Amino acid sequence: MTPHTPSLVSKHPNMGTTIFTVMSGLATETGAVNLGQGFPDFACDPKLTQAVSGAMQEGLNQYPPMTGIAPLREAVSAKIKNLYGRHYDATSEITVTAGATQAILTIILAVVHPGDEVIVLEPCYDSYIPNIDMAGGVVVRVPLTPGAFRPDFDKIQAAITTQTRAIIINSPHNPSGMIWSEQDMLRLQEILAPTQVLLISDEVYEHMVYAPNRHWSAAQFEGLAARAFIVSSFGKTYHVTGWKIGTVCAPASLTAEFRKVHQFNVFTVNTPMQYGLTRYMADPQPYLELPAFYQRKRDLFRQGLAQTKFKLLPGEGTYFQCVDISGLSVPEKNLSEADFCKWLTTDIGVAAIPLSVFYADNFDQRVIRFCFAKQDETLQKALGRLSKL
């Protein structure tokens, strides 16, 4: 008999490789400065890796509790209380996850039934829509205001039906860097109050908000917190994106459903890293000082871009800077965002991400995204190449 591989009917026929993998691969292939994918090119605090190494040496290498080690959950509870004024019970309302992306998938699998509608605000992080599809949900796309990327509450309210199970918000916002104001959060709270709609609040960039702005967490609003899964990321906060560790905070009844999926999804998360993070969190200064750390990098990058013909969009939060390419003098400005980014990588030597990939219909508004979570030398090298434009 001749061996053969059985054929499959794809469950996700339209799902390809992410743009981040494509652009990072192209940057490596061409030697371009990679300002596309959102990760730092500098090391984390040595005290953090020492804390993890110490935990390994102490033999803390076996399965931790499914929900995460108690000291880490207690540290997260204390941090949220200090920053946002809300107490989450470490035992029943906080879960340690294998990164924020896993957290969001697990939330959606836990609460979305086939046919349930989930509202996403486009442009949105690229995992949201596939996650909803995997759960058998129906994606309802509501655009943020083009160019400004502010929430349009009339459109949000109009999108809510009796079938709406959840809405996903993201502030600070990837890819635009926009943040939701206190008034935005209050308006959302007002809209959701008479409904049974759950809130999935992606707050992984919570410590990257730049003066005079501030981060408003769903935890700060009684009516939102009561219905919200709040997602955060140690990887983003402590410059260790490859560790893939995050948290989900939610009321006990919601957390119980979340954990039913979590235990059969990843079950639990890297033990020594949990202990290392617990010890490192004893000092709040690293996350309290993070806004100033990244604001300086943002300002350095924006000052350099201001010398080019890119049009700078506001950069209120995250470590991303968006620019409008329509005013450039090169003929390639007339390419699609995606093709422009490929040209920018291969011919100019700087990798970026087109905003069109964050829309299901590839809406093209002549805007691309750079990541400035890089060493100053990396940013200066990129700016030198971009100055040709």
PDB file of N, CA and C in Angstrom, residues 66-142:
ATOM      1  N   MET A  66      -3.553  25.694  38.616  1.00  0.00           N
ATOM      2  CA  MET A  66      -4.147  26.020  37.324  1.00  0.00           C
ATOM      3  C   MET A  66      -4.413  27.514  37.184  1.00  0.00           C
ATOM      4  N   THR A  67      -4.793  28.173  38.247  1.00  0.00           N
ATOM      5  CA  THR A  67      -5.157  29.590  38.207  1.00  0.00           C
ATOM      6  C   THR A  67      -3.962  30.529  38.274  1.00  0.00           C
ATOM      7  N   GLY A  68      -2.763  29.962  38.538  1.00  0.00           N
ATOM      8  CA  GLY A  68      -1.584  30.783  38.768  1.00  0.00           C
ATOM      9  C   GLY A  68      -1.201  30.733  40.234  1.00  0.00           C
ATOM     10  N   ILE A  69       0.061  30.975  40.534  1.00  0.00           N
ATOM     11  CA  ILE A  69       0.478  30.887  41.934  1.00  0.00           C
ATOM     12  C   ILE A  69      -0.190  32.004  42.742  1.00  0.00           C
ATOM     13  N   ALA A  70      -0.547  31.687  43.964  1.00  0.00           N
ATOM     14  CA  ALA A  70      -1.279  32.639  44.805  1.00  0.00           C
ATOM     15  C   ALA A  70      -0.513  33.945  45.019  1.00  0.00           C
ATOM     16  N   PRO A  71       0.805  33.921  45.284  1.00  0.00           N
ATOM     17  CA  PRO A  71       1.505  35.201  45.514  1.00  0.00           C
ATOM     18  C   PRO A  71       1.439  36.151  44.321  1.00  0.00           C
ATOM     19  N   LEU A  72       1.465  35.604  43.099  1.00  0.00           N
ATOM     20  CA  LEU A  72       1.392  36.473  41.928  1.00  0.00           C
ATOM     21  C   LEU A  72      -0.008  37.053  41.781  1.00  0.00           C
ATOM     22  N   ARG A  73      -1.018  36.236  41.981  1.00  0.00           N
ATOM     23  CA  ARG A  73      -2.386  36.748  41.898  1.00  0.00           C
ATOM     24  C   ARG A  73      -2.639  37.800  42.973  1.00  0.00           C
ATOM     25  N   GLU A  74      -2.052  37.600  44.148  1.00  0.00           N
ATOM     26  CA  GLU A  74      -2.195  38.592  45.221  1.00  0.00           C
ATOM     27  C   GLU A  74      -1.472  39.890  44.869  1.00  0.00           C
ATOM     28  N   ALA A  75      -0.317  39.774  44.224  1.00  0.00           N
ATOM     29  CA  ALA A  75       0.417  40.974  43.808  1.00  0.00           C
ATOM     30  C   ALA A  75      -0.362  41.746  42.752  1.00  0.00           C
ATOM     31  N   VAL A  76      -0.983  41.027  41.826  1.00  0.00           N
ATOM     32  CA  VAL A  76      -1.791  41.679  40.793  1.00  0.00           C
ATOM     33  C   VAL A  76      -2.996  42.361  41.422  1.00  0.00           C
ATOM     34  N   SER A  77      -3.627  41.704  42.381  1.00  0.00           N
ATOM     35  CA  SER A  77      -4.773  42.298  43.075  1.00  0.00           C
ATOM     36  C   SER A  77      -4.387  43.597  43.765  1.00  0.00           C
ATOM     37  N   ALA A  78      -3.248  43.584  44.446  1.00  0.00           N
ATOM     38  CA  ALA A  78      -2.791  44.784  45.151  1.00  0.00           C
ATOM     39  C   ALA A  78      -2.475  45.912  44.172  1.00  0.00           C
ATOM     40  N   LYS A  79      -1.874  45.566  43.050  1.00  0.00           N
ATOM     41  CA  LYS A  79      -1.535  46.575  42.041  1.00  0.00           C
ATOM     42  C   LYS A  79      -2.792  47.237  41.484  1.00  0.00           C
ATOM     43  N   ILE A  80      -3.803  46.430  41.136  1.00  0.00           N
ATOM     44  CA  ILE A  80      -5.038  46.992  40.586  1.00  0.00           C
ATOM     45  C   ILE A  80      -5.732  47.876  41.612  1.00  0.00           C
ATOM     46  N   LYS A  81      -5.730  47.444  42.853  1.00  0.00           N
ATOM     47  CA  LYS A  81      -6.331  48.256  43.912  1.00  0.00           C
ATOM     48  C   LYS A  81      -5.625  49.598  44.037  1.00  0.00           C
ATOM     49  N   ASN A  82      -4.307  49.577  43.996  1.00  0.00           N
ATOM     50  CA  ASN A  82      -3.535  50.822  44.138  1.00  0.00           C
ATOM     51  C   ASN A  82      -3.701  51.749  42.943  1.00  0.00           C
ATOM     52  N   LEU A  83      -3.765  51.182  41.749  1.00  0.00           N
ATOM     53  CA  LEU A  83      -3.834  52.004  40.539  1.00  0.00           C
ATOM     54  C   LEU A  83      -5.258  52.444  40.206  1.00  0.00           C
ATOM     55  N   TYR A  84      -6.203  51.535  40.375  1.00  0.00           N
ATOM     56  CA  TYR A  84      -7.549  51.773  39.848  1.00  0.00           C
ATOM     57  C   TYR A  84      -8.652  51.759  40.902  1.00  0.00           C
ATOM     58  N   GLY A  85      -8.279  51.457  42.159  1.00  0.00           N
ATOM     59  CA  GLY A  85      -9.227  51.573  43.249  1.00  0.00           C
ATOM     60  C   GLY A  85     -10.237  50.452  43.364  1.00  0.00           C
ATOM     61  N   ARG A  86     -10.045  49.355  42.623  1.00  0.00           N
ATOM     62  CA  ARG A  86     -11.000  48.241  42.712  1.00  0.00           C
ATOM     63  C   ARG A  86     -10.304  46.996  43.238  1.00  0.00           C
ATOM     64  N   HIS A  87     -10.976  46.304  44.138  1.00  0.00           N
ATOM     65  CA  HIS A  87     -10.430  45.063  44.685  1.00  0.00           C
ATOM     66  C   HIS A  87     -10.940  43.872  43.892  1.00  0.00           C
ATOM     67  N   TYR A  88     -10.001  43.073  43.393  1.00  0.00           N
ATOM     68  CA  TYR A  88     -10.313  41.781  42.794  1.00  0.00           C
ATOM     69  C   TYR A  88      -9.783  40.698  43.719  1.00  0.00           C
ATOM     70  N   ASP A  89     -10.643  39.738  44.038  1.00  0.00           N
ATOM     71  CA  ASP A  89     -10.239  38.658  44.924  1.00  0.00           C
ATOM     72  C   ASP A  89      -9.224  37.769  44.217  1.00  0.00           C
ATOM     73  N   ALA A  90      -8.071  37.596  44.834  1.00  0.00           N
ATOM     74  CA  ALA A  90      -6.989  36.849  44.196  1.00  0.00           C
ATOM     75  C   ALA A  90      -7.359  35.387  43.974  1.00  0.00           C
ATOM     76  N   THR A  91      -8.218  34.860  44.804  1.00  0.00           N
ATOM     77  CA  THR A  91      -8.587  33.454  44.686  1.00  0.00           C
ATOM     78  C   THR A  91      -9.612  33.198  43.596  1.00  0.00           C
ATOM     79  N   SER A  92     -10.604  34.049  43.498  1.00  0.00           N
ATOM     80  CA  SER A  92     -11.749  33.753  42.615  1.00  0.00           C
ATOM     81  C   SER A  92     -11.900  34.686  41.428  1.00  0.00           C
ATOM     82  N   GLU A  93     -11.065  35.738  41.310  1.00  0.00           N
ATOM     83  CA  GLU A  93     -11.303  36.724  40.262  1.00  0.00           C
ATOM     84  C   GLU A  93     -10.078  37.073  39.419  1.00  0.00           C
ATOM     85  N   ILE A  94      -8.947  36.425  39.659  1.00  0.00           N
ATOM     86  CA  ILE A  94      -7.726  36.708  38.899  1.00  0.00           C
ATOM     87  C   ILE A  94      -7.122  35.387  38.438  1.00  0.00           C
ATOM     88  N   THR A  95      -6.782  35.321  37.142  1.00  0.00           N
ATOM     89  CA  THR A  95      -6.186  34.118  36.566  1.00  0.00           C
ATOM     90  C   THR A  95      -4.945  34.508  35.777  1.00  0.00           C
ATOM     91  N   VAL A  96      -3.874  33.742  35.946  1.00  0.00           N
ATOM     92  CA  VAL A  96      -2.646  33.957  35.184  1.00  0.00           C
ATOM     93  C   VAL A  96      -2.756  33.165  33.880  1.00  0.00           C
ATOM     94  N   THR A  97      -2.436  33.815  32.776  1.00  0.00           N
ATOM     95  CA  THR A  97      -2.608  33.209  31.451  1.00  0.00           C
ATOM     96  C   THR A  97      -1.291  33.138  30.689  1.00  0.00           C
ATOM     97  N   ALA A  98      -1.290  32.343  29.628  1.00  0.00           N
ATOM     98  CA  ALA A  98      -0.117  32.232  28.759  1.00  0.00           C
ATOM     99  C   ALA A  98      -0.148  33.355  27.725  1.00  0.00           C
ATOM    100  N   GLY A  99      -0.078  34.571  28.223  1.00  0.00           N
ATOM    101  CA  GLY A  99      -0.119  35.746  27.364  1.00  0.00           C
ATOM    102  C   GLY A  99      -1.521  36.270  27.167  1.00  0.00           C
ATOM    103  N   ALA A 100      -1.609  37.495  26.640  1.00  0.00           N
ATOM    104  CA  ALA A 100      -2.904  38.139  26.445  1.00  0.00           C
ATOM    105  C   ALA A 100      -3.672  37.536  25.276  1.00  0.00           C
ATOM    106  N   THR A 101      -2.979  37.085  24.243  1.00  0.00           N
ATOM    107  CA  THR A 101      -3.671  36.504  23.095  1.00  0.00           C
ATOM    108  C   THR A 101      -4.404  35.231  23.504  1.00  0.00           C
ATOM    109  N   GLN A 102      -3.749  34.384  24.297  1.00  0.00           N
ATOM    110  CA  GLN A 102      -4.427  33.196  24.817  1.00  0.00           C
ATOM    111  C   GLN A 102      -5.587  33.584  25.712  1.00  0.00           C
ATOM    112  N   ALA A 103      -5.381  34.630  26.495  1.00  0.00           N
ATOM    113  CA  ALA A 103      -6.439  35.083  27.404  1.00  0.00           C
ATOM    114  C   ALA A 103      -7.698  35.464  26.627  1.00  0.00           C
ATOM    115  N   ILE A 104      -7.525  36.210  25.551  1.00  0.00           N
ATOM    116  CA  ILE A 104      -8.676  36.676  24.779  1.00  0.00           C
ATOM    117  C   ILE A 104      -9.383  35.505  24.097  1.00  0.00           C
ATOM    118  N   LEU A 105      -8.613  34.584  23.520  1.00  0.00           N
ATOM    119  CA  LEU A 105      -9.218  33.403  22.913  1.00  0.00           C
ATOM    120  C   LEU A 105     -10.016  32.613  23.953  1.00  0.00           C
ATOM    121  N   THR A 106      -9.450  32.446  25.132  1.00  0.00           N
ATOM    122  CA  THR A 106     -10.113  31.671  26.174  1.00  0.00           C
ATOM    123  C   THR A 106     -11.403  32.345  26.622  1.00  0.00           C
ATOM    124  N   ILE A 107     -11.380  33.662  26.757  1.00  0.00           N
ATOM    125  CA  ILE A 107     -12.601  34.394  27.118  1.00  0.00           C
ATOM    126  C   ILE A 107     -13.690  34.125  26.089  1.00  0.00           C
ATOM    127  N   ILE A 108     -13.325  34.273  24.823  1.00  0.00           N
ATOM    128  CA  ILE A 108     -14.318  34.135  23.753  1.00  0.00           C
ATOM    129  C   ILE A 108     -14.857  32.708  23.693  1.00  0.00           C
ATOM    130  N   LEU A 109     -13.980  31.719  23.816  1.00  0.00           N
ATOM    131  CA  LEU A 109     -14.442  30.332  23.817  1.00  0.00           C
ATOM    132  C   LEU A 109     -15.345  30.042  25.010  1.00  0.00           C
ATOM    133  N   ALA A 110     -15.103  30.734  26.125  1.00  0.00           N
ATOM    134  CA  ALA A 110     -15.881  30.492  27.340  1.00  0.00           C
ATOM    135  C   ALA A 110     -17.277  31.095  27.280  1.00  0.00           C
ATOM    136  N   VAL A 111     -17.440  32.208  26.570  1.00  0.00           N
ATOM    137  CA  VAL A 111     -18.718  32.938  26.680  1.00  0.00           C
ATOM    138  C   VAL A 111     -19.516  33.020  25.382  1.00  0.00           C
ATOM    139  N   VAL A 112     -18.886  32.793  24.253  1.00  0.00           N
ATOM    140  CA  VAL A 112     -19.569  32.955  22.965  1.00  0.00           C
ATOM    141  C   VAL A 112     -20.085  31.607  22.477  1.00  0.00           C
ATOM    142  N   HIS A 113     -21.394  31.520  22.269  1.00  0.00           N
ATOM    143  CA  HIS A 113     -22.029  30.324  21.723  1.00  0.00           C
ATOM    144  C   HIS A 113     -22.243  30.525  20.220  1.00  0.00           C
ATOM    145  N   PRO A 114     -22.373  29.437  19.476  1.00  0.00           N
ATOM    146  CA  PRO A 114     -22.628  29.581  18.036  1.00  0.00           C
ATOM    147  C   PRO A 114     -23.820  30.492  17.763  1.00  0.00           C
ATOM    148  N   GLY A 115     -23.599  31.464  16.892  1.00  0.00           N
ATOM    149  CA  GLY A 115     -24.642  32.422  16.542  1.00  0.00           C
ATOM    150  C   GLY A 115     -24.627  33.692  17.365  1.00  0.00           C
ATOM    151  N   ASP A 116     -23.903  33.705  18.489  1.00  0.00           N
ATOM    152  CA  ASP A 116     -23.801  34.933  19.278  1.00  0.00           C
ATOM    153  C   ASP A 116     -23.027  35.995  18.506  1.00  0.00           C
ATOM    154  N   GLU A 117     -23.451  37.238  18.638  1.00  0.00           N
ATOM    155  CA  GLU A 117     -22.758  38.346  17.985  1.00  0.00           C
ATOM    156  C   GLU A 117     -21.733  38.958  18.929  1.00  0.00           C
ATOM    157  N   VAL A 118     -20.587  39.304  18.372  1.00  0.00           N
ATOM    158  CA  VAL A 118     -19.534  39.980  19.135  1.00  0.00           C
ATOM    159  C   VAL A 118     -19.104  41.213  18.350  1.00  0.00           C
ATOM    160  N   ILE A 119     -19.175  42.362  18.987  1.00  0.00           N
ATOM    161  CA  ILE A 119     -18.814  43.621  18.340  1.00  0.00           C
ATOM    162  C   ILE A 119     -17.311  43.853  18.464  1.00  0.00           C
ATOM    163  N   VAL A 120     -16.670  44.128  17.343  1.00  0.00           N
ATOM    164  CA  VAL A 120     -15.272  44.542  17.327  1.00  0.00           C
ATOM    165  C   VAL A 120     -15.196  45.928  16.700  1.00  0.00           C
ATOM    166  N   LEU A 121     -14.261  46.712  17.184  1.00  0.00           N
ATOM    167  CA  LEU A 121     -14.097  48.082  16.698  1.00  0.00           C
ATOM    168  C   LEU A 121     -12.859  48.127  15.813  1.00  0.00           C
ATOM    169  N   GLU A 122     -13.094  48.311  14.517  1.00  0.00           N
ATOM    170  CA  GLU A 122     -11.978  48.293  13.572  1.00  0.00           C
ATOM    171  C   GLU A 122     -11.370  49.671  13.354  1.00  0.00           C
ATOM    172  N   PRO A 123     -10.019  49.713  13.205  1.00  0.00           N
ATOM    173  CA  PRO A 123      -9.086  48.596  13.088  1.00  0.00           C
ATOM    174  C   PRO A 123      -8.864  47.909  14.440  1.00  0.00           C
ATOM    175  N   CYS A 124      -8.720  46.594  14.406  1.00  0.00           N
ATOM    176  CA  CYS A 124      -8.548  45.862  15.658  1.00  0.00           C
ATOM    177  C   CYS A 124      -7.421  44.842  15.539  1.00  0.00           C
ATOM    178  N   TYR A 125      -6.898  44.465  16.693  1.00  0.00           N
ATOM    179  CA  TYR A 125      -5.830  43.463  16.772  1.00  0.00           C
ATOM    180  C   TYR A 125      -6.253  42.213  16.019  1.00  0.00           C
ATOM    181  N   ASP A 126      -5.308  41.603  15.332  1.00  0.00           N
ATOM    182  CA  ASP A 126      -5.677  40.613  14.319  1.00  0.00           C
ATOM    183  C   ASP A 126      -6.187  39.291  14.863  1.00  0.00           C
ATOM    184  N   SER A 127      -6.092  39.040  16.158  1.00  0.00           N
ATOM    185  CA  SER A 127      -6.591  37.761  16.682  1.00  0.00           C
ATOM    186  C   SER A 127      -8.080  37.785  16.996  1.00  0.00           C
ATOM    187  N   TYR A 128      -8.655  38.961  17.163  1.00  0.00           N
ATOM    188  CA  TYR A 128     -10.042  39.029  17.645  1.00  0.00           C
ATOM    189  C   TYR A 128     -11.014  38.284  16.734  1.00  0.00           C
ATOM    190  N   ILE A 129     -10.971  38.610  15.450  1.00  0.00           N
ATOM    191  CA  ILE A 129     -11.951  38.051  14.522  1.00  0.00           C
ATOM    192  C   ILE A 129     -11.779  36.540  14.346  1.00  0.00           C
ATOM    193  N   PRO A 130     -10.550  36.031  14.159  1.00  0.00           N
ATOM    194  CA  PRO A 130     -10.408  34.565  14.104  1.00  0.00           C
ATOM    195  C   PRO A 130     -10.883  33.878  15.385  1.00  0.00           C
ATOM    196  N   ASN A 131     -10.658  34.499  16.530  1.00  0.00           N
ATOM    197  CA  ASN A 131     -11.117  33.917  17.799  1.00  0.00           C
ATOM    198  C   ASN A 131     -12.631  33.766  17.805  1.00  0.00           C
ATOM    199  N   ILE A 132     -13.326  34.802  17.371  1.00  0.00           N
ATOM    200  CA  ILE A 132     -14.793  34.759  17.328  1.00  0.00           C
ATOM    201  C   ILE A 132     -15.254  33.685  16.348  1.00  0.00           C
ATOM    202  N   ASP A 133     -14.589  33.611  15.207  1.00  0.00           N
ATOM    203  CA  ASP A 133     -14.925  32.588  14.217  1.00  0.00           C
ATOM    204  C   ASP A 133     -14.764  31.188  14.810  1.00  0.00           C
ATOM    205  N   MET A 134     -13.668  30.966  15.561  1.00  0.00           N
ATOM    206  CA  MET A 134     -13.415  29.648  16.135  1.00  0.00           C
ATOM    207  C   MET A 134     -14.492  29.244  17.135  1.00  0.00           C
ATOM    208  N   ALA A 135     -15.106  30.234  17.775  1.00  0.00           N
ATOM    209  CA  ALA A 135     -16.156  29.962  18.750  1.00  0.00           C
ATOM    210  C   ALA A 135     -17.527  29.812  18.091  1.00  0.00           C
ATOM    211  N   GLY A 136     -17.594  30.027  16.785  1.00  0.00           N
ATOM    212  CA  GLY A 136     -18.866  29.948  16.090  1.00  0.00           C
ATOM    213  C   GLY A 136     -19.699  31.209  16.218  1.00  0.00           C
ATOM    214  N   GLY A 137     -19.063  32.291  16.686  1.00  0.00           N
ATOM    215  CA  GLY A 137     -19.766  33.559  16.839  1.00  0.00           C
ATOM    216  C   GLY A 137     -19.873  34.322  15.536  1.00  0.00           C
ATOM    217  N   VAL A 138     -20.636  35.386  15.587  1.00  0.00           N
ATOM    218  CA  VAL A 138     -20.840  36.252  14.420  1.00  0.00           C
ATOM    219  C   VAL A 138     -20.138  37.580  14.696  1.00  0.00           C
ATOM    220  N   VAL A 139     -19.200  37.923  13.844  1.00  0.00           N
ATOM    221  CA  VAL A 139     -18.453  39.172  14.006  1.00  0.00           C
ATOM    222  C   VAL A 139     -19.295  40.341  13.525  1.00  0.00           C
ATOM    223  N   VAL A 140     -19.435  41.356  14.380  1.00  0.00           N
ATOM    224  CA  VAL A 140     -20.116  42.595  14.001  1.00  0.00           C
ATOM    225  C   VAL A 140     -19.074  43.705  14.047  1.00  0.00           C
ATOM    226  N   ARG A 141     -18.744  44.229  12.872  1.00  0.00           N
ATOM    227  CA  ARG A 141     -17.668  45.213  12.766  1.00  0.00           C
ATOM    228  C   ARG A 141     -18.229  46.624  12.844  1.00  0.00           C
ATOM    229  N   VAL A 142     -17.691  47.412  13.768  1.00  0.00           N
ATOM    230  CA  VAL A 142     -18.056  48.822  13.892  1.00  0.00           C
ATOM    231  C   VAL A 142     -16.772  49.627  13.716  1.00  0.00           C
TER     232      VAL A 142
END
